[in-house]
Amino acid sequence: MDVKERKPQRIYQAWRGSNTFVFGGRLVFGPDVSPLFFSTFLIVGPAFAFCVKISFIIKHRTNRNETALPWCYVLTVAILLTILDLFFLFLTSSRDPGIIPRNTKPPEYDETFEIDSTPSMEWVNGRTPHLKLPRTKDVFVNGHAVKVKYCDTCLLYRPPRVSHCSICNNCVQRFDHHCPWVGQCIGIRNYRYFYMFITTSTVLCVYVFVVSWINLVQTKGKATRAMSRDILSDFLIVYCFIVVWFIGGLTVFHFYLISTNQTTYENFRYRYDRKSNPYNKGIIENFREVFFSKIPPSMHDFRAFVKEDDIMAIEATDDDVAKGKIDIEMGNKFDDEGDNVLSLPKILRGVEFEGIEDILEHEGGSERADSD
């Protein structure tokens, strides 16, 4: 029989994470792009209404032969702030945040050991059949011992400051958090743009709030009467007042994180105020690291073609998951050629695993159940 040749795939087409790729893998978004459009609407809507309001003021002053130049400057600044805010939003959501490449097989570890009695069940889920990897190990960062965890999904020990995002299904360098407003992970490659985005949003809110309030105060007559007539300015004042508490508070919080060289994940999980922070280099160096250091290049070329060996390794790992229960019931694990790789002990062959704890306790007591 003629075997059809496998059509070559690019990395973004065979991607095992939950990301969304646009323009042939040139732009990398999170699994859901809708928050990006919603955030864009929250920025563009009030900004457009504000620009329309200022345009009417300019037109009204021009018709009355009054100077409108200051309001032209106000309109120009508002447009520039809005464009800059959208630019940082797009850079934050469309970049690779620092995704760590996955392994096609688990790493070898020096302290692994052969299992003589009952083999580890890790191979049922596509893990190593003969090796039992420790869940954590210690590495030293600036003289401090830091625990790194083993990632069952990416089959690697996460480097320091790397965490696995359950939403995007990727391990990310210097993982800060998954932002629901941009629909993307915030990591080492887009944190700078994320902070500029929330800072610009705060400045824009304060700017619109202050100018709208000045417009009401300058209106002839009482302020309450002006507020009853200028509904659009009232809406902008209330909207910006509410939003600035959220986005401004977020900006101040991340200013604190940058000054102490922490991530949101580390701040909530490790609480460095109770123990020494191995990454803190002082305020000046911390800010230089975030804003003036070179952003590392992406560890993925999403438009590159996937190697055939990588495809086979990925499919083999997925097949192990699907065949795990069948192999257990047969009492053996087979490789692709049908050879016996690992023999399952007789005590586990044909056992109904839903009641395995009761069976083992009945046969040998709790200690034997634990060991089995």
CSV table of C-alpha atoms in Angstrom, one decimal:
chain,number,residue,atom,x,y,z
A,1,MET,CA,0.0,0.0,0.0
A,2,ASP,CA,1.2,3.5,-0.8
A,3,VAL,CA,1.8,5.5,2.3
A,4,LYS,CA,0.8,9.1,2.1
A,5,GLU,CA,3.6,11.5,2.9
A,6,ARG,CA,2.9,13.6,6.0
A,7,LYS,CA,2.3,17.2,5.1
A,8,PRO,CA,4.9,19.3,6.9
A,9,GLN,CA,3.5,21.4,9.7
A,10,ARG,CA,4.8,24.6,11.2
A,11,ILE,CA,5.3,24.9,15.0
A,12,TYR,CA,2.3,27.1,15.5
A,13,GLN,CA,0.1,24.5,13.7
A,14,ALA,CA,1.2,21.7,15.9
A,15,TRP,CA,1.3,23.8,19.1
A,16,ARG,CA,0.2,21.9,22.2
A,17,GLY,CA,-0.6,24.9,24.2
A,18,SER,CA,-3.8,26.9,24.2
A,19,ASN,CA,-2.6,29.9,22.3
A,20,THR,CA,-4.2,31.6,19.3
A,21,PHE,CA,-2.0,32.4,16.4
A,22,VAL,CA,-2.6,35.1,13.8
A,23,PHE,CA,-0.9,35.9,10.5
A,24,GLY,CA,0.7,32.6,10.1
A,25,GLY,CA,2.2,32.4,13.6
A,26,ARG,CA,3.6,36.0,13.6
A,27,LEU,CA,1.3,37.1,16.4
A,28,VAL,CA,0.8,35.0,19.6
A,29,PHE,CA,-2.4,35.6,21.6
A,30,GLY,CA,-3.9,33.8,24.6
A,31,PRO,CA,-6.6,31.2,24.2
A,32,ASP,CA,-9.4,33.8,24.2
A,33,VAL,CA,-9.0,37.0,22.2
A,34,SER,CA,-12.4,38.5,23.2
A,35,PRO,CA,-10.9,40.2,26.4
A,36,LEU,CA,-8.6,42.2,24.1
A,37,PHE,CA,-11.6,43.6,22.1
A,38,PHE,CA,-13.5,44.3,25.3
A,39,SER,CA,-10.5,46.2,26.8
A,40,THR,CA,-10.1,48.1,23.5
A,41,PHE,CA,-13.8,49.1,23.7
A,42,LEU,CA,-13.3,50.3,27.3
A,43,ILE,CA,-10.5,52.6,26.2
A,44,VAL,CA,-11.7,53.7,22.8
A,45,GLY,CA,-15.4,54.4,23.8
A,46,PRO,CA,-14.8,57.0,26.5
A,47,ALA,CA,-11.8,58.5,24.6
A,48,PHE,CA,-13.8,58.9,21.5
A,49,ALA,CA,-16.6,60.6,23.4
A,50,PHE,CA,-14.1,62.9,25.1
A,51,CYS,CA,-12.6,63.9,21.7
A,52,VAL,CA,-16.1,64.6,20.3
A,53,LYS,CA,-16.8,66.8,23.3
A,54,ILE,CA,-13.6,68.7,22.9
A,55,SER,CA,-14.3,69.1,19.1
A,56,PHE,CA,-17.6,70.7,19.9
A,57,ILE,CA,-15.9,73.1,22.3
A,58,ILE,CA,-13.4,74.0,19.6
A,59,LYS,CA,-16.1,74.6,17.0
A,60,HIS,CA,-18.2,76.6,19.4
A,61,ARG,CA,-15.2,78.9,20.3
A,62,THR,CA,-14.3,79.3,16.7
A,63,ASN,CA,-17.8,80.4,15.7
A,64,ARG,CA,-17.7,83.0,18.5
A,65,ASN,CA,-14.3,84.2,17.4
A,66,GLU,CA,-12.7,83.1,20.6
A,67,THR,CA,-9.3,81.5,20.9
A,68,ALA,CA,-9.5,77.7,20.6
A,69,LEU,CA,-5.8,76.9,20.6
A,70,PRO,CA,-5.6,75.5,24.2
A,71,TRP,CA,-8.4,73.1,23.5
A,72,CYS,CA,-6.7,72.0,20.3
A,73,TYR,CA,-3.7,71.0,22.4
A,74,VAL,CA,-6.1,69.2,24.8
A,75,LEU,CA,-7.5,67.3,21.9
A,76,THR,CA,-4.1,66.4,20.5
A,77,VAL,CA,-2.8,65.1,23.9
A,78,ALA,CA,-6.0,63.0,24.3
A,79,ILE,CA,-5.5,61.4,20.9
A,80,LEU,CA,-1.8,60.7,21.5
A,81,LEU,CA,-2.5,59.1,24.9
A,82,THR,CA,-5.3,56.9,23.4
A,83,ILE,CA,-3.1,55.7,20.6
A,84,LEU,CA,-0.2,55.0,22.9
A,85,ASP,CA,-2.4,53.1,25.3
A,86,LEU,CA,-3.8,50.9,22.5
A,87,PHE,CA,-0.2,50.4,21.2
A,88,PHE,CA,1.0,49.0,24.6
A,89,LEU,CA,-2.1,46.9,24.9
A,90,PHE,CA,-1.5,45.3,21.5
A,91,LEU,CA,2.2,44.7,22.3
A,92,THR,CA,1.3,43.1,25.6
A,93,SER,CA,-1.3,40.7,24.2
A,94,SER,CA,0.3,39.7,20.9
A,95,ARG,CA,3.8,38.8,22.0
A,96,ASP,CA,5.3,35.6,23.2
A,97,PRO,CA,5.5,36.2,27.0
A,98,GLY,CA,8.5,33.9,27.3
A,99,ILE,CA,7.2,30.4,26.7
A,100,ILE,CA,9.7,27.6,27.7
A,101,PRO,CA,10.0,24.8,25.1
A,102,ARG,CA,8.6,21.5,26.1
A,103,ASN,CA,10.5,18.3,26.3
A,104,THR,CA,9.4,15.3,24.2
A,105,LYS,CA,10.6,13.0,27.0
A,106,PRO,CA,11.3,13.4,30.7
A,107,PRO,CA,14.8,14.5,31.7
A,108,GLU,CA,17.3,12.1,33.2
A,109,TYR,CA,18.0,12.7,36.8
A,110,ASP,CA,21.1,11.7,38.8
A,111,GLU,CA,19.3,10.5,41.8
A,112,THR,CA,16.7,8.4,40.0
A,113,PHE,CA,16.7,4.7,40.8
A,114,GLU,CA,15.5,1.4,39.5
A,115,ILE,CA,12.3,0.1,40.9
A,116,ASP,CA,12.7,-3.5,41.9
A,117,SER,CA,9.3,-4.4,43.3
A,118,THR,CA,6.3,-2.4,42.1
A,119,PRO,CA,7.0,0.0,39.2
A,120,SER,CA,6.0,3.6,39.3
A,121,MET,CA,2.6,4.2,37.7
A,122,GLU,CA,3.9,7.5,36.2
A,123,TRP,CA,4.3,5.7,32.8
A,124,VAL,CA,0.6,5.3,32.6
A,125,ASN,CA,0.3,9.0,32.1
A,126,GLY,CA,3.1,9.2,29.6
A,127,ARG,CA,5.9,9.4,32.1
A,128,THR,CA,9.1,7.4,32.4
A,129,PRO,CA,8.5,3.7,33.2
A,130,HIS,CA,11.8,3.0,35.0
A,131,LEU,CA,12.6,6.3,36.6
A,132,LYS,CA,10.9,8.0,39.5
A,133,LEU,CA,11.7,11.7,39.3
A,134,PRO,CA,11.5,13.8,42.5
A,135,ARG,CA,8.9,16.4,42.5
A,136,THR,CA,11.2,19.2,43.5
A,137,LYS,CA,15.0,19.9,43.7
A,138,ASP,CA,17.1,22.7,45.0
A,139,VAL,CA,19.1,25.2,42.9
A,140,PHE,CA,21.1,28.2,44.2
A,141,VAL,CA,20.3,31.7,43.1
A,142,ASN,CA,22.6,34.4,44.5
A,143,GLY,CA,23.6,32.2,47.3
A,144,HIS,CA,20.0,31.3,48.3
A,145,ALA,CA,18.5,27.9,47.9
A,146,VAL,CA,15.4,27.9,45.7
A,147,LYS,CA,13.2,25.0,45.1
A,148,VAL,CA,12.2,24.2,41.5
A,149,LYS,CA,9.3,21.9,40.6
A,150,TYR,CA,8.9,19.3,38.0
A,151,CYS,CA,6.2,20.1,35.4
A,152,ASP,CA,4.2,17.0,34.4
A,153,THR,CA,2.9,18.8,31.3
A,154,CYS,CA,6.1,20.2,29.8
A,155,LEU,CA,8.3,17.3,31.2
A,156,LEU,CA,10.9,19.5,32.6
A,157,TYR,CA,12.2,21.0,35.9
A,158,ARG,CA,11.0,24.6,35.8
A,159,PRO,CA,13.9,27.1,36.0
A,160,PRO,CA,13.7,29.7,38.8
A,161,ARG,CA,10.9,32.2,38.4
A,162,VAL,CA,9.2,29.9,35.8
A,163,SER,CA,5.6,28.8,36.4
A,164,HIS,CA,3.0,26.9,34.4
A,165,CYS,CA,-0.1,28.8,33.3
A,166,SER,CA,-3.1,26.5,33.5
A,167,ILE,CA,-5.0,28.8,31.1
A,168,CYS,CA,-2.5,29.0,28.3
A,169,ASN,CA,-1.0,25.6,29.2
A,170,ASN,CA,2.6,26.8,28.9
A,171,CYS,CA,5.6,27.3,31.2
A,172,VAL,CA,6.5,31.0,31.1
A,173,GLN,CA,9.7,32.7,32.1
A,174,ARG,CA,9.4,35.1,35.0
A,175,PHE,CA,5.7,34.4,35.1
A,176,ASP,CA,3.8,37.3,36.7
A,177,HIS,CA,0.1,36.3,36.2
A,178,HIS,CA,-2.4,35.6,33.4
A,179,CYS,CA,-4.1,38.9,32.8
A,180,PRO,CA,-7.8,38.5,32.0
A,181,TRP,CA,-8.0,42.1,30.5
A,182,VAL,CA,-5.5,41.4,27.8
A,183,GLY,CA,-6.1,37.6,27.5
A,184,GLN,CA,-2.4,36.8,27.7
A,185,CYS,CA,0.2,35.6,30.2
A,186,ILE,CA,2.5,38.3,31.6
A,187,GLY,CA,6.1,37.2,31.5
A,188,ILE,CA,9.6,38.3,30.9
A,189,ARG,CA,9.0,39.4,27.3
A,190,ASN,CA,5.9,41.5,27.8
A,191,TYR,CA,5.9,42.7,31.4
A,192,ARG,CA,7.5,46.0,30.4
A,193,TYR,CA,4.7,46.7,27.9
A,194,PHE,CA,2.1,45.6,30.4
A,195,TYR,CA,3.3,48.1,33.0
A,196,MET,CA,3.4,50.8,30.3
A,197,PHE,CA,-0.2,49.9,29.3
A,198,ILE,CA,-1.6,50.2,32.8
A,199,THR,CA,0.4,53.4,33.5
A,200,THR,CA,-0.8,55.0,30.3
A,201,SER,CA,-4.4,53.9,31.1
A,202,THR,CA,-4.1,55.6,34.5
A,203,VAL,CA,-2.7,58.8,33.0
A,204,LEU,CA,-5.5,58.9,30.4
A,205,CYS,CA,-8.2,58.4,33.0
A,206,VAL,CA,-6.8,61.2,35.2
A,207,TYR,CA,-6.4,63.5,32.1
A,208,VAL,CA,-10.0,63.0,30.9
A,209,PHE,CA,-11.4,63.4,34.5
A,210,VAL,CA,-9.5,66.6,35.1
A,211,VAL,CA,-10.3,68.2,31.7
A,212,SER,CA,-14.0,67.3,32.0
A,213,TRP,CA,-14.2,68.8,35.4
A,214,ILE,CA,-12.5,72.0,34.3
A,215,ASN,CA,-15.0,72.2,31.4
A,216,LEU,CA,-17.9,72.1,33.9
A,217,VAL,CA,-16.3,74.6,36.2
A,218,GLN,CA,-15.7,77.1,33.4
A,219,THR,CA,-19.3,76.9,32.2
A,220,LYS,CA,-21.2,80.1,33.1
A,221,GLY,CA,-23.7,79.6,35.9
A,222,LYS,CA,-23.8,77.2,38.8
A,223,ALA,CA,-21.9,74.0,38.7
A,224,THR,CA,-25.0,72.0,39.4
A,225,ARG,CA,-26.8,73.6,36.5
A,226,ALA,CA,-23.9,72.9,34.2
A,227,MET,CA,-23.8,69.2,35.3
A,228,SER,CA,-27.5,68.9,34.5
A,229,ARG,CA,-26.9,70.2,31.0
A,230,ASP,CA,-23.6,68.5,30.1
A,231,ILE,CA,-24.5,64.8,30.4
A,232,LEU,CA,-21.5,63.6,28.5
A,233,SER,CA,-19.0,65.3,30.8
A,234,ASP,CA,-20.9,63.9,33.8
A,235,PHE,CA,-20.5,60.3,32.4
A,236,LEU,CA,-16.8,60.8,31.7
A,237,ILE,CA,-16.2,62.1,35.2
A,238,VAL,CA,-18.0,59.2,36.9
A,239,TYR,CA,-16.5,56.6,34.5
A,240,CYS,CA,-12.9,57.8,35.0
A,241,PHE,CA,-13.4,58.2,38.7
A,242,ILE,CA,-14.4,54.5,39.0
A,243,VAL,CA,-11.8,53.1,36.6
A,244,VAL,CA,-8.9,55.1,38.1
A,245,TRP,CA,-9.2,53.4,41.4
A,246,PHE,CA,-8.8,50.0,39.8
A,247,ILE,CA,-6.2,50.7,37.2
A,248,GLY,CA,-4.4,53.3,39.4
A,249,GLY,CA,-4.2,50.8,42.3
A,250,LEU,CA,-2.8,48.2,39.9
A,251,THR,CA,-0.2,50.6,38.7
A,252,VAL,CA,0.9,51.5,42.2
A,253,PHE,CA,1.0,47.8,43.2
A,254,HIS,CA,3.3,46.9,40.2
A,255,PHE,CA,5.5,49.9,41.0
A,256,TYR,CA,6.1,48.3,44.4
A,257,LEU,CA,6.7,44.9,42.8
A,258,ILE,CA,9.3,46.3,40.4
A,259,SER,CA,11.1,48.2,43.1
A,260,THR,CA,11.4,45.0,45.1
A,261,ASN,CA,12.0,42.7,42.1
A,262,GLN,CA,9.0,40.5,42.7
A,263,THR,CA,6.3,39.1,40.5
A,264,THR,CA,2.6,38.9,41.4
A,265,TYR,CA,2.9,35.1,41.7
A,266,GLU,CA,5.9,35.4,44.0
A,267,ASN,CA,4.3,38.1,46.1
A,268,PHE,CA,1.1,36.1,46.8
A,269,ARG,CA,2.9,32.7,47.1
A,270,TYR,CA,6.2,33.2,48.8
A,271,ARG,CA,5.8,36.5,50.7
A,272,TYR,CA,9.4,37.8,50.5
A,273,ASP,CA,8.7,40.3,53.3
A,274,ARG,CA,9.0,37.3,55.7
A,275,LYS,CA,12.2,36.0,54.2
A,276,SER,CA,15.0,37.2,52.0
A,277,ASN,CA,14.4,37.8,48.3
A,278,PRO,CA,17.2,36.3,46.2
A,279,TYR,CA,16.3,38.5,43.2
A,280,ASN,CA,16.3,41.9,44.8
A,281,LYS,CA,19.2,44.0,43.6
A,282,GLY,CA,18.2,47.4,44.9
A,283,ILE,CA,15.6,49.8,43.6
A,284,ILE,CA,17.8,51.3,40.8
A,285,GLU,CA,19.0,48.0,39.5
A,286,ASN,CA,15.5,46.5,39.7
A,287,PHE,CA,14.1,49.3,37.6
A,288,ARG,CA,17.0,49.0,35.2
A,289,GLU,CA,16.4,45.3,34.8
A,290,VAL,CA,12.7,45.8,33.9
A,291,PHE,CA,12.9,48.9,31.7
A,292,PHE,CA,16.4,49.3,30.4
A,293,SER,CA,17.7,45.7,29.9
A,294,LYS,CA,17.5,43.9,26.6
A,295,ILE,CA,14.3,41.8,26.2
A,296,PRO,CA,15.4,38.2,25.6
A,297,PRO,CA,14.5,36.8,22.2
A,298,SER,CA,11.7,34.2,21.9
A,299,MET,CA,12.7,30.6,22.5
A,300,HIS,CA,10.3,29.6,19.6
A,301,ASP,CA,10.3,30.2,15.9
A,302,PHE,CA,6.6,29.6,15.5
A,303,ARG,CA,6.8,29.7,11.7
A,304,ALA,CA,9.6,27.0,11.5
A,305,PHE,CA,8.7,23.6,10.3
A,306,VAL,CA,8.3,20.8,12.9
A,307,LYS,CA,10.9,18.0,12.7
A,308,GLU,CA,9.5,14.6,12.0
A,309,ASP,CA,11.2,13.1,15.1
A,310,ASP,CA,9.5,15.7,17.3
A,311,ILE,CA,6.1,14.8,15.8
A,312,MET,CA,6.6,11.1,16.4
A,313,ALA,CA,7.7,11.7,20.0
A,314,ILE,CA,4.7,13.9,20.7
A,315,GLU,CA,2.3,11.3,19.2
A,316,ALA,CA,4.0,8.5,21.1
A,317,THR,CA,3.5,10.4,24.4
A,318,ASP,CA,-0.2,11.0,23.6
A,319,ASP,CA,-0.7,7.4,22.7
A,320,ASP,CA,0.7,6.3,26.0
A,321,VAL,CA,-2.0,8.3,27.8
A,322,ALA,CA,-4.7,6.7,25.6
A,323,LYS,CA,-3.4,3.2,26.0
A,324,GLY,CA,-2.5,3.4,29.7
A,325,LYS,CA,-5.6,1.5,31.0
A,326,ILE,CA,-5.5,-1.1,28.2
A,327,ASP,CA,-1.8,-1.9,28.9
A,328,ILE,CA,-2.6,-2.2,32.6
A,329,GLU,CA,-5.4,-4.6,32.0
A,330,MET,CA,-3.1,-6.7,29.7
A,331,GLY,CA,-0.4,-6.6,32.3
A,332,ASN,CA,2.3,-5.3,30.0
A,333,LYS,CA,3.5,-2.2,28.4
A,334,PHE,CA,4.5,-2.4,24.7
A,335,ASP,CA,6.5,-0.2,22.5
A,336,ASP,CA,5.6,0.6,18.9
A,337,GLU,CA,7.0,-2.7,17.6
A,338,GLY,CA,5.0,-4.7,20.1
A,339,ASP,CA,8.0,-5.7,22.2
A,340,ASN,CA,7.5,-6.1,25.9
A,341,VAL,CA,9.1,-3.2,27.7
A,342,LEU,CA,7.9,-3.4,31.2
A,343,SER,CA,6.0,-6.3,32.8
A,344,LEU,CA,3.3,-5.4,35.3
A,345,PRO,CA,3.2,-7.5,38.5
A,346,LYS,CA,0.6,-10.2,38.6
A,347,ILE,CA,-1.1,-8.7,41.6
A,348,LEU,CA,-2.1,-5.7,39.4
A,349,ARG,CA,-3.2,-7.7,36.3
A,350,GLY,CA,-7.0,-7.8,35.8
A,351,VAL,CA,-7.7,-5.8,38.9
A,352,GLU,CA,-10.6,-3.5,39.0
A,353,PHE,CA,-8.8,-0.3,40.0
A,354,GLU,CA,-11.9,1.5,41.3
A,355,GLY,CA,-11.7,-0.7,44.4
A,356,ILE,CA,-8.0,-1.3,44.6
A,357,GLU,CA,-7.6,0.2,48.0
A,358,ASP,CA,-10.2,-2.1,49.5
A,359,ILE,CA,-8.6,-5.1,47.8
A,360,LEU,CA,-5.1,-4.3,49.0
A,361,GLU,CA,-6.2,-3.6,52.6
A,362,HIS,CA,-8.1,-6.9,52.7
A,363,GLU,CA,-5.0,-8.8,51.4
A,364,GLY,CA,-2.1,-7.3,53.4
A,365,GLY,CA,-3.2,-4.4,55.6
A,366,SER,CA,-2.6,-0.7,55.3
A,367,GLU,CA,1.3,-0.9,55.2
A,368,ARG,CA,1.3,-3.3,52.3
A,369,ALA,CA,-1.3,-1.2,50.6
A,370,ASP,CA,0.9,1.8,50.8
A,371,SER,CA,3.9,0.0,49.4
A,372,ASP,CA,1.9,-1.6,46.6
